[in-house]
Coordinates of N, CA and C in Angstrom, one line a residue:
Chain C
G525 N -6.6 5.7 15.8 CA -6.4 6.1 14.4 C -6.6 4.9 13.5
A526 N -6.4 5.1 12.1 CA -6.7 4.2 11.1 C -8.0 3.4 11.2
V527 N -8.9 4.2 11.1 CA -10.3 3.5 11.1 C -10.9 3.5 9.7
V528 N -11.4 2.3 9.5 CA -12.1 2.1 8.1 C -13.5 1.9 8.4
S529 N -14.5 2.6 7.7 CA -15.8 2.4 7.8 C -16.4 1.9 6.5
Q530 N -17.6 1.2 6.7 CA -18.4 0.6 5.5 C -19.8 1.0 5.6
H531 N -20.4 1.2 4.5 CA -21.8 1.5 4.4 C -22.4 0.9 3.2
P532 N -23.6 0.1 3.3 CA -24.4 -0.3 4.3 C -23.6 -1.4 5.1
S533 N -24.1 -1.6 6.3 CA -23.6 -2.9 7.0 C -24.4 -4.1 6.6
R534 N -25.6 -3.8 6.2 CA -26.3 -5.0 5.6 C -27.3 -4.6 4.6
V535 N -27.5 -5.3 3.6 CA -28.4 -4.9 2.4 C -29.2 -6.0 1.8
I536 N -30.3 -6.0 1.7 CA -31.2 -7.1 1.0 C -31.7 -6.3 -0.2
C537 N -31.5 -7.1 -1.3 CA -32.0 -6.4 -2.5 C -32.9 -7.7 -3.3
K538 N -33.5 -7.2 -4.2 CA -34.0 -8.1 -5.3 C -33.1 -8.5 -6.4
S539 N -33.2 -9.8 -6.9 CA -32.4 -10.2 -8.1 C -32.5 -9.2 -9.2
G540 N -31.4 -8.8 -9.8 CA -31.5 -7.9 -11.0 C -31.1 -6.5 -10.7
T541 N -31.2 -6.2 -9.5 CA -30.9 -4.7 -8.9 C -29.5 -4.6 -8.7
S542 N -28.8 -3.4 -8.6 CA -27.6 -3.0 -8.4 C -27.4 -2.4 -6.9
V543 N -26.3 -2.9 -6.3 CA -26.1 -2.4 -4.9 C -24.8 -1.7 -4.8
K544 N -24.6 -0.6 -4.2 CA -23.5 0.1 -4.1 C -23.0 0.0 -2.6
I545 N -21.7 -0.4 -2.3 CA -21.1 -0.5 -1.1 C -20.1 0.6 -0.9
E546 N -20.0 1.4 0.2 CA -18.9 2.3 0.3 C -17.9 2.0 1.3
C547 N -16.7 2.4 1.2 CA -15.7 2.1 2.0 C -14.9 3.4 2.2
R548 N -14.7 4.0 3.3 CA -14.0 5.1 3.7 C -13.0 5.0 4.8
S549 N -11.9 5.6 4.5 CA -10.9 5.7 5.5 C -11.3 7.1 6.3
L550 N -11.5 6.9 7.6 CA -11.8 8.1 8.4 C -10.8 9.2 8.8
D551 N -9.6 8.6 9.1 CA -8.6 9.4 9.7 C -7.4 9.4 9.0
F552 N -7.3 8.8 7.9 CA -6.1 8.8 7.1 C -6.4 8.7 5.5
Q553 N -5.6 9.1 4.8 CA -5.6 9.1 3.3 C -5.2 7.7 2.8
A554 N -5.9 7.1 2.0 CA -5.7 5.7 1.6 C -5.4 5.7 0.1
T555 N -4.3 5.7 -0.3 CA -4.0 5.6 -1.9 C -4.6 4.4 -2.3
T556 N -4.4 3.3 -1.6 CA -4.9 2.1 -2.1 C -5.9 1.4 -1.2
M557 N -6.9 0.8 -1.7 CA -8.0 0.0 -1.0 C -8.3 -1.3 -1.6
F558 N -8.5 -2.1 -0.9 CA -8.8 -3.6 -1.4 C -10.1 -4.1 -1.2
W559 N -10.8 -4.8 -2.0 CA -12.1 -5.4 -1.7 C -11.8 -6.9 -1.6
Y560 N -12.4 -7.5 -0.7 CA -12.5 -9.0 -0.3 C -13.9 -9.5 -0.3
R561 N -14.0 -10.7 -0.5 CA -15.4 -11.4 -0.4 C -15.1 -12.5 0.5
Q562 N -16.0 -12.8 1.5 CA -15.9 -13.8 2.3 C -17.2 -14.5 2.5
F563 N -17.1 -15.8 2.3 CA -18.2 -16.8 2.5 C -18.3 -17.3 3.9
P564 N -19.3 -17.8 4.4 CA -19.5 -18.3 5.9 C -18.5 -19.2 6.2
K565 N -17.7 -19.0 7.3 CA -16.7 -19.7 7.9 C -15.5 -20.2 6.7
K566 N -15.5 -19.2 5.7 CA -14.3 -19.3 5.0 C -13.3 -18.1 4.8
S567 N -12.3 -18.2 4.0 CA -11.4 -17.1 4.1 C -11.6 -15.9 3.4
L568 N -10.9 -14.9 3.5 CA -11.1 -13.7 2.6 C -10.5 -13.8 1.3
M569 N -11.3 -13.7 0.2 CA -10.8 -13.7 -1.1 C -10.7 -12.3 -1.7
L570 N -9.4 -12.1 -2.2 CA -9.3 -10.9 -2.8 C -9.9 -10.7 -3.9
M571 N -10.7 -9.6 -4.4 CA -11.4 -9.4 -5.5 C -10.7 -8.4 -6.4
A572 N -10.2 -7.3 -5.8 CA -9.6 -6.3 -6.6 C -8.9 -5.2 -5.8
T573 N -7.9 -4.8 -6.4 CA -7.1 -3.7 -5.8 C -7.6 -2.3 -6.4
S574 N -7.8 -1.3 -5.6 CA -8.3 -0.1 -6.0 C -7.4 1.0 -5.7
N575 N -6.9 1.8 -6.7 CA -5.8 2.9 -6.6 C -6.7 4.3 -6.8
E576 N -6.5 5.1 -6.1 CA -7.1 6.4 -6.3 C -6.8 6.9 -7.5
G577 N -7.7 7.2 -8.3 CA -7.5 8.0 -9.6 C -7.1 7.1 -10.7
S578 N -7.1 5.8 -10.5 CA -6.8 4.8 -11.7 C -7.9 3.7 -11.7
K579 N -7.8 3.0 -12.8 CA -8.8 1.7 -12.7 C -8.3 0.8 -11.7
A580 N -9.2 0.0 -11.2 CA -9.0 -0.9 -10.5 C -8.4 -2.2 -11.2
T581 N -7.5 -3.0 -10.3 CA -6.9 -4.2 -10.9 C -7.7 -5.5 -10.1
Y582 N -8.3 -6.2 -11.2 CA -9.1 -7.2 -10.6 C -8.4 -8.6 -10.6
E583 N -8.6 -9.4 -9.5 CA -8.1 -10.7 -9.4 C -8.6 -11.7 -10.5
Q584 N -7.9 -12.7 -10.9 CA -8.3 -13.7 -11.9 C -9.6 -14.3 -11.4
G585 N -10.5 -14.2 -12.3 CA -11.8 -14.9 -12.1 C -12.9 -14.1 -11.6
V586 N -12.5 -12.8 -11.3 CA -13.4 -11.7 -10.8 C -13.9 -10.9 -12.1
E587 N -15.2 -10.7 -12.3 CA -15.6 -10.0 -13.4 C -15.8 -8.5 -13.0
K588 N -15.1 -7.9 -13.8 CA -15.0 -6.4 -13.6 C -16.4 -5.7 -14.1
D589 N -17.1 -6.2 -15.0 CA -18.2 -5.6 -15.3 C -19.4 -5.9 -14.3
K590 N -19.1 -6.9 -13.5 CA -20.1 -7.3 -12.6 C -19.9 -6.6 -11.3
F591 N -18.6 -6.3 -10.9 CA -18.2 -5.7 -9.6 C -17.4 -4.4 -10.1
L592 N -18.2 -3.3 -10.1 CA -17.5 -2.0 -10.7 C -17.0 -1.5 -9.4
I593 N -15.6 -1.0 -9.6 CA -14.9 -0.3 -8.4 C -14.6 1.0 -8.8
N594 N -14.7 2.0 -8.0 CA -14.4 3.3 -8.3 C -13.6 3.9 -6.9
H595 N -12.6 4.5 -7.1 CA -11.8 5.1 -6.2 C -11.6 6.6 -6.4
A596 N -12.5 7.3 -6.2 CA -12.5 8.7 -6.6 C -11.9 9.8 -5.8
S597 N -11.7 9.4 -4.5 CA -10.8 10.3 -3.7 C -10.1 9.4 -2.8
L598 N -9.3 10.0 -2.0 CA -8.2 9.4 -1.2 C -8.9 8.8 0.1
T599 N -10.0 9.0 0.2 CA -10.7 8.4 1.4 C -12.0 7.6 1.1
L600 N -12.3 7.4 -0.2 CA -13.4 6.7 -0.6 C -13.2 5.8 -1.7
S601 N -13.8 4.5 -1.5 CA -13.8 3.6 -2.6 C -15.1 2.9 -2.5
T602 N -15.7 2.9 -3.8 CA -17.1 2.2 -3.9 C -17.0 0.9 -4.7
L603 N -17.8 0.0 -4.2 CA -18.0 -1.4 -5.0 C -19.5 -1.4 -5.3
T604 N -19.7 -1.4 -6.6 CA -21.1 -1.8 -7.1 C -21.4 -3.1 -7.6
V605 N -22.2 -3.8 -7.0 CA -22.7 -5.2 -7.5 C -23.7 -5.0 -8.4
T606 N -23.4 -5.2 -9.7 CA -24.5 -5.0 -10.7 C -25.4 -6.1 -11.2
S607 N -26.5 -6.0 -11.4 CA -27.5 -7.0 -11.8 C -27.2 -8.1 -10.7
A608 N -27.4 -7.8 -9.5 CA -27.2 -8.9 -8.4 C -28.0 -10.2 -8.6
H609 N -27.4 -11.1 -8.3 CA -28.1 -12.6 -8.2 C -27.8 -13.3 -7.0
P610 N -28.7 -14.1 -6.5 CA -28.5 -14.8 -5.3 C -27.1 -15.3 -5.1
E611 N -26.3 -15.8 -6.0 CA -25.0 -16.3 -5.8 C -24.1 -15.2 -5.4
D612 N -24.5 -13.9 -5.7 CA -23.6 -12.9 -5.2 C -23.7 -12.6 -3.7
S613 N -24.7 -13.1 -3.1 CA -25.1 -13.0 -1.6 C -23.5 -13.3 -0.9
S614 N -23.0 -12.5 0.0 CA -21.8 -12.7 0.6 C -21.5 -11.6 1.6
F615 N -20.5 -11.8 2.3 CA -20.1 -10.7 3.1 C -18.8 -10.1 2.4
Y616 N -18.9 -8.9 2.2 CA -17.8 -8.0 1.4 C -17.2 -7.1 2.4
I617 N -16.0 -7.2 2.3 CA -15.1 -6.5 3.2 C -14.0 -5.8 2.5
C618 N -13.7 -4.3 2.9 CA -12.8 -3.5 2.1 C -11.7 -3.4 3.3
S619 N -10.6 -3.0 2.6 CA -9.4 -2.7 3.7 C -8.7 -1.5 3.0
A620 N -8.0 -0.8 3.7 CA -7.3 0.4 3.1 C -5.9 0.4 3.7
R621 N -5.0 0.9 3.0 CA -3.5 1.1 3.3 C -3.1 2.5 3.4
E622 N -2.4 2.9 4.3 CA -2.3 4.4 4.5 C -0.8 4.8 3.8
G623 N -0.8 5.1 2.7 CA 0.4 5.5 1.9 C 1.0 4.2 1.1
S624 N 1.8 4.6 0.2 CA 2.1 3.5 -0.7 C 3.3 2.7 0.1
Y625 N 3.9 3.2 1.0 CA 5.1 2.5 1.6 C 4.6 1.8 2.9
Q626 N 3.4 2.0 3.2 CA 2.8 1.4 4.5 C 2.3 0.0 4.2
E627 N 2.6 -1.1 4.9 CA 2.3 -2.5 4.4 C 1.0 -2.7 5.2
T628 N 0.6 -2.3 6.4 CA -0.5 -2.8 7.1 C -1.8 -2.4 6.4
Q629 N -2.7 -3.2 6.4 CA -4.0 -3.0 5.8 C -5.1 -3.0 7.0
Y630 N -5.8 -2.0 7.0 CA -6.9 -1.8 8.0 C -8.2 -2.1 7.4
F631 N -8.9 -2.9 8.2 CA -10.3 -3.7 7.6 C -11.4 -2.8 8.0
G632 N -12.4 -2.6 7.1 CA -13.7 -2.2 7.5 C -14.7 -3.3 8.0
P633 N -15.7 -2.9 8.6 CA -16.4 -3.8 9.3 C -17.4 -4.8 8.5
G634 N -17.3 -4.7 7.1 CA -18.0 -5.5 6.3 C -19.4 -5.1 6.0
T635 N -19.9 -5.6 4.8 CA -21.3 -5.4 4.4 C -21.9 -6.8 4.0
R636 N -22.8 -7.1 4.6 CA -23.5 -8.4 4.5 C -24.5 -8.2 3.4
L637 N -24.4 -8.7 2.0 CA -25.4 -8.7 1.0 C -26.1 -10.0 0.9
L638 N -27.4 -9.8 0.9 CA -28.5 -10.9 0.7 C -29.3 -10.6 -0.6
V639 N -29.2 -11.3 -1.7 CA -30.0 -11.0 -2.8 C -30.9 -12.1 -2.9
L640 N -32.2 -11.8 -2.9 CA -33.5 -12.5 -3.1 C -33.7 -13.0 -4.3
Chain U
G1275 N 0.3 -17.0 -9.2 CA 0.1 -16.0 -8.0 C 0.5 -16.8 -6.6
E1276 N 0.4 -16.2 -5.8 CA 0.5 -16.6 -4.3 C -0.4 -17.5 -4.0
N1277 N 0.0 -18.7 -3.4 CA -1.0 -19.6 -2.6 C -0.5 -19.9 -1.1
V1278 N -1.4 -19.6 -0.3 CA -1.0 -19.7 1.1 C -2.0 -20.8 1.8
E1279 N -1.2 -21.7 2.4 CA -1.9 -22.9 3.1 C -1.9 -22.7 4.4
Q1280 N -2.9 -22.9 5.4 CA -2.9 -22.7 6.8 C -3.3 -24.0 7.4
H1281 N -2.6 -24.4 8.4 CA -3.1 -25.6 9.2 C -2.9 -25.3 10.8
P1282 N -3.7 -25.9 11.7 CA -4.9 -26.7 11.4 C -6.2 -25.8 11.0
S1283 N -7.2 -26.4 10.5 CA -8.4 -25.7 10.3 C -9.3 -25.4 11.6
T1284 N -9.1 -26.4 12.4 CA -9.7 -26.0 14.0 C -8.6 -26.5 14.8
L1285 N -8.8 -25.9 15.9 CA -7.9 -26.1 17.0 C -8.5 -26.0 18.5
S1286 N -8.5 -26.7 19.4 CA -9.2 -26.6 20.7 C -7.9 -26.9 21.7
V1287 N -7.9 -25.9 22.6 CA -6.9 -26.0 23.6 C -7.4 -25.7 25.0
Q1288 N -6.7 -26.2 26.1 CA -7.3 -25.8 27.4 C -6.7 -24.6 27.9
E1289 N -7.5 -23.8 28.5 CA -7.1 -22.6 29.0 C -5.7 -22.6 29.6
G1290 N -4.8 -21.7 29.2 CA -3.4 -21.7 29.9 C -2.4 -22.4 29.1
D1291 N -3.0 -23.3 28.1 CA -2.0 -24.0 27.2 C -1.5 -23.2 26.0
S1292 N -0.5 -23.6 25.2 CA -0.4 -22.8 24.1 C -0.9 -23.3 22.7
A1293 N -1.1 -22.6 21.9 CA -1.6 -22.8 20.4 C -0.7 -22.4 19.4
V1294 N -0.6 -23.3 18.4 CA 0.2 -23.0 17.4 C -0.4 -23.3 15.9
I1295 N -0.3 -22.3 15.1 CA -0.9 -22.3 13.7 C 0.1 -22.1 12.7
K1296 N 0.2 -22.8 11.7 CA 1.2 -22.8 10.7 C 0.8 -22.5 9.3
C1297 N 1.5 -21.8 8.6 CA 1.2 -21.5 7.3 C 2.4 -21.6 6.3
T1298 N 2.0 -21.9 5.3 CA 3.2 -22.0 4.0 C 2.7 -21.1 3.0
Y1299 N 3.7 -20.6 2.3 CA 3.4 -19.8 1.1 C 4.3 -20.3 -0.1
S1300 N 3.9 -19.8 -1.3 CA 4.4 -20.5 -2.5 C 5.4 -19.4 -3.2
D1301 N 5.2 -18.1 -3.0 CA 5.9 -17.1 -3.8 C 7.1 -16.5 -3.0
S1302 N 8.4 -16.9 -3.4 CA 9.4 -16.5 -2.6 C 9.7 -14.9 -2.7
A1303 N 8.8 -14.2 -3.6 CA 9.0 -12.7 -3.5 C 8.2 -12.2 -2.4
S1304 N 7.2 -12.9 -1.7 CA 6.6 -12.5 -0.6 C 7.6 -12.0 0.5
N1305 N 7.0 -10.8 1.2 CA 8.1 -10.3 2.1 C 7.4 -9.7 3.3
Y1306 N 6.2 -9.9 3.5 CA 5.5 -9.4 4.4 C 4.3 -10.3 4.8
F1307 N 4.2 -10.6 6.1 CA 3.3 -11.7 6.5 C 2.6 -11.3 7.9
P1308 N 1.5 -10.9 7.5 CA 0.6 -10.4 8.8 C -0.3 -11.6 9.3
W1309 N -0.7 -11.4 10.6 CA -1.7 -12.4 11.3 C -3.0 -11.5 11.7
Y1310 N -4.2 -11.9 11.2 CA -5.3 -11.4 11.7 C -6.2 -12.3 12.5
K1311 N -6.9 -11.6 13.4 CA -7.9 -12.3 14.2 C -9.3 -11.9 13.9
Q1312 N -10.2 -12.8 13.7 CA -11.4 -12.3 13.3 C -12.6 -12.9 14.2
E1313 N -13.4 -12.2 15.0 CA -14.5 -12.7 15.7 C -15.6 -12.8 14.9
L1314 N -16.5 -13.7 15.3 CA -17.7 -13.7 14.4 C -18.4 -12.6 14.0
G1315 N -18.5 -12.5 12.7 CA -19.3 -11.1 12.3 C -18.6 -9.8 12.4
K1316 N -17.5 -9.9 12.7 CA -16.7 -8.8 13.0 C -15.4 -8.6 11.9
R1317 N -14.8 -7.5 11.9 CA -13.7 -7.2 11.0 C -12.6 -7.9 11.4
P1318 N -11.6 -8.2 10.4 CA -10.3 -8.9 10.9 C -9.4 -7.7 11.5
Q1319 N -8.8 -8.2 12.6 CA -7.9 -7.2 13.4 C -6.6 -7.7 13.3
L1320 N -5.7 -6.8 13.0 CA -4.2 -7.3 13.0 C -3.6 -7.5 14.4
I1321 N -3.1 -8.6 14.5 CA -2.5 -9.0 15.9 C -1.0 -9.0 16.0
I1322 N -0.4 -9.3 14.7 CA 1.1 -9.2 14.7 C 1.5 -9.5 13.4
D1323 N 2.6 -9.0 13.0 CA 3.1 -9.0 11.5 C 4.6 -9.3 11.7
I1324 N 5.2 -9.8 10.6 CA 6.6 -9.9 10.4 C 6.9 -9.8 9.0
R1325 N 8.4 -9.3 8.9 CA 8.8 -9.1 7.6 C 10.1 -10.0 7.4
S1326 N 10.3 -10.0 6.1 CA 11.2 -11.2 5.7 C 12.6 -11.0 6.2
N1327 N 13.0 -9.8 6.8 CA 14.3 -9.6 7.2 C 14.4 -10.0 8.8
V1328 N 13.3 -10.6 9.3 CA 13.3 -11.0 10.7 C 13.0 -12.3 10.8
G1329 N 13.6 -13.1 11.7 CA 13.2 -14.5 11.8 C 12.1 -14.6 12.8
E1330 N 12.0 -13.7 13.9 CA 11.0 -14.0 14.8 C 10.6 -12.6 15.4
K1331 N 9.4 -12.6 15.9 CA 8.9 -11.3 16.6 C 7.8 -11.7 17.7
K1332 N 7.9 -10.9 18.7 CA 7.0 -11.4 19.8 C 6.4 -10.0 20.4
D1333 N 5.1 -10.3 20.8 CA 4.4 -9.3 21.4 C 3.6 -9.9 22.6
Q1334 N 4.1 -9.8 23.7 CA 3.6 -10.3 24.9 C 3.1 -11.9 24.8
R1335 N 2.1 -12.2 24.7 CA 1.8 -13.7 24.6 C 1.7 -14.1 23.2
I1336 N 2.0 -13.3 22.3 CA 1.8 -13.5 20.8 C 3.2 -13.7 20.3
A1337 N 3.6 -14.6 19.3 CA 4.9 -14.7 18.8 C 4.8 -15.3 17.2
V1338 N 5.5 -14.8 16.4 CA 5.6 -15.3 15.1 C 6.8 -15.6 14.6
T1339 N 7.0 -16.7 13.8 CA 8.4 -17.2 13.5 C 8.3 -17.3 12.0
L1340 N 9.3 -17.0 11.4 CA 9.4 -17.1 9.7 C 10.6 -17.9 9.3
N1341 N 10.4 -18.8 8.4 CA 11.4 -19.5 7.9 C 11.4 -19.2 6.3
K1342 N 12.1 -18.4 5.9 CA 12.2 -18.1 4.5 C 12.6 -19.2 3.6
T1343 N 13.6 -20.0 4.0 CA 14.2 -21.0 3.1 C 12.9 -22.1 2.8
A1344 N 12.2 -22.2 4.0 CA 11.3 -23.4 3.9 C 10.0 -22.7 3.4
K1345 N 9.9 -21.4 3.5 CA 8.6 -20.6 3.2 C 7.5 -20.9 4.0
H1346 N 7.7 -21.1 5.4 CA 6.5 -21.1 6.3 C 6.7 -20.3 7.4
F1347 N 5.7 -19.9 8.0 CA 5.7 -19.0 9.1 C 4.6 -19.5 10.1
S1348 N 4.8 -19.3 11.5 CA 3.9 -19.8 12.4 C 3.4 -18.7 13.5
L1349 N 2.3 -19.0 14.0 CA 1.7 -18.0 15.0 C 1.6 -18.8 16.4
H1350 N 2.3 -18.2 17.4 CA 2.3 -19.0 18.6 C 1.6 -18.0 19.5
I1351 N 0.8 -18.7 20.4 CA -0.2 -18.1 21.4 C 0.2 -18.8 22.7
T1352 N 0.7 -18.0 23.7 CA 1.1 -18.9 25.0 C 0.1 -18.4 26.0
E1353 N -0.2 -19.2 27.1 CA -1.1 -18.9 28.2 C -2.5 -18.4 27.6
T1354 N -3.0 -19.3 26.8 CA -4.3 -19.0 26.2 C -5.4 -18.7 27.0
Q1355 N -6.1 -17.8 26.7 CA -7.4 -17.4 27.5 C -8.7 -17.5 26.7
P1356 N -9.8 -17.6 27.3 CA -10.9 -17.8 26.5 C -11.2 -16.7 25.5
E1357 N -10.9 -15.5 25.8 CA -11.0 -14.4 24.8 C -10.1 -14.4 23.5
D1358 N -9.2 -15.5 23.5 CA -8.4 -15.7 22.4 C -9.2 -16.6 21.4
S1359 N -10.3 -17.1 21.7 CA -11.2 -18.0 20.8 C -11.7 -16.9 19.7
A1360 N -11.3 -17.4 18.5 CA -11.7 -16.6 17.3 C -11.1 -17.5 16.0
V1361 N -11.3 -16.8 14.9 CA -10.6 -17.3 13.7 C -9.6 -16.5 13.4
Y1362 N -8.4 -17.2 13.1 CA -7.2 -16.5 12.7 C -6.7 -16.9 11.5
F1363 N -6.2 -15.8 10.8 CA -5.9 -15.9 9.4 C -4.6 -15.5 9.2
C1364 N -3.7 -16.2 8.4 CA -2.4 -15.7 8.0 C -2.5 -15.2 6.7
A1365 N -1.6 -14.3 6.3 CA -1.5 -13.7 4.8 C -0.1 -13.5 4.5
A1366 N 0.1 -13.4 3.2 CA 1.4 -13.2 2.5 C 1.3 -12.1 1.4
S1367 N 2.2 -11.1 1.5 CA 2.0 -10.3 0.5 C 3.6 -9.7 0.0
W1368 N 3.6 -9.0 -1.0 CA 4.9 -8.3 -1.4 C 4.7 -6.9 -1.0
G1369 N 5.6 -6.2 -0.3 CA 5.3 -4.9 0.0 C 4.1 -4.5 0.5
G1370 N 3.2 -5.3 1.1 CA 2.0 -4.8 1.6 C 1.0 -4.5 0.6
N1371 N 1.2 -5.0 -0.8 CA 0.2 -5.1 -1.7 C -0.8 -6.1 -1.6
Q1372 N -1.2 -6.8 -2.6 CA -2.4 -7.6 -2.5 C -2.1 -8.6 -1.2
F1373 N -3.0 -8.9 -0.4 CA -2.8 -9.8 0.6 C -3.4 -11.2 0.2
Y1374 N -2.7 -12.1 0.2 CA -3.3 -13.5 0.1 C -3.5 -14.4 1.2
F1375 N -4.7 -14.7 1.7 CA -5.1 -15.2 3.0 C -5.1 -16.7 3.0
G1376 N -4.6 -17.2 4.1 CA -4.8 -18.7 4.3 C -6.3 -18.9 4.6
T1377 N -6.5 -20.2 4.8 CA -7.9 -20.6 4.8 C -8.6 -20.3 6.3
G1378 N -7.7 -19.9 7.2 CA -8.3 -19.7 8.5 C -8.1 -20.8 9.6
T1379 N -8.1 -20.6 10.8 CA -8.0 -21.5 11.8 C -9.0 -21.2 13.0
S1380 N -9.9 -22.0 13.2 CA -10.9 -21.6 14.3 C -10.3 -22.2 15.6
L1381 N -9.9 -21.2 16.5 CA -9.3 -21.6 17.7 C -10.4 -21.5 18.8
T1382 N -10.5 -22.5 19.7 CA -11.4 -22.5 20.7 C -10.6 -22.7 22.0
V1383 N -10.6 -21.9 22.9 CA -10.1 -22.0 24.2 C -11.0 -22.5 25.3
I1384 N -10.8 -23.8 25.7 CA -11.7 -24.2 26.8 C -11.3 -23.8 28.3
P1385 N -12.3 -23.1 28.7 CA -12.0 -22.7 30.2 C -11.8 -23.9 31.2

């Protein structure tokens, strides 16, 4: 149980285009999902917290208009990188928490974004 | 906000030896401390966690200790095996909310 999927696993896009990444909890309902960014050989940096049915909470320094997050259902959260630029190239990972009182976060496999 | 520091950044041990990774946190309100193992290009996998009402927890070859007063916690791996080679991350959170990760430790177990 507690499986989280992400789609796509890899994406290459041109500078200026927008890219949508999906995060799904496959066998549980996730009231809260989190989005992280990870640079090569670096740690996971929390970008935002996504709560079903409400606006995402962004960490300091993360542009909310650049990284649009939508959590429309209890099993799906999406991250849209708008007007992507080469510096947005990174590994994006989501995680999901089962219920408000569960502490464990289950991670998706990640999406590698390359902006040319 | 929470700040988590992790040491060492790299660690090499001989197979069969023990490995210890240490983390410190800044926010005394943090009460949940998970450890994740990440292999290259893969997702982080939870290996053990500890809550602030417990000082130590053990699961086979893996143990975690927590010192709330000093605000530090450590991961101990005994009888290391080559398959333990990976990057290990500690994290701190309050109630399982936002996780703030340490900088990671790249562990290499030499056969």
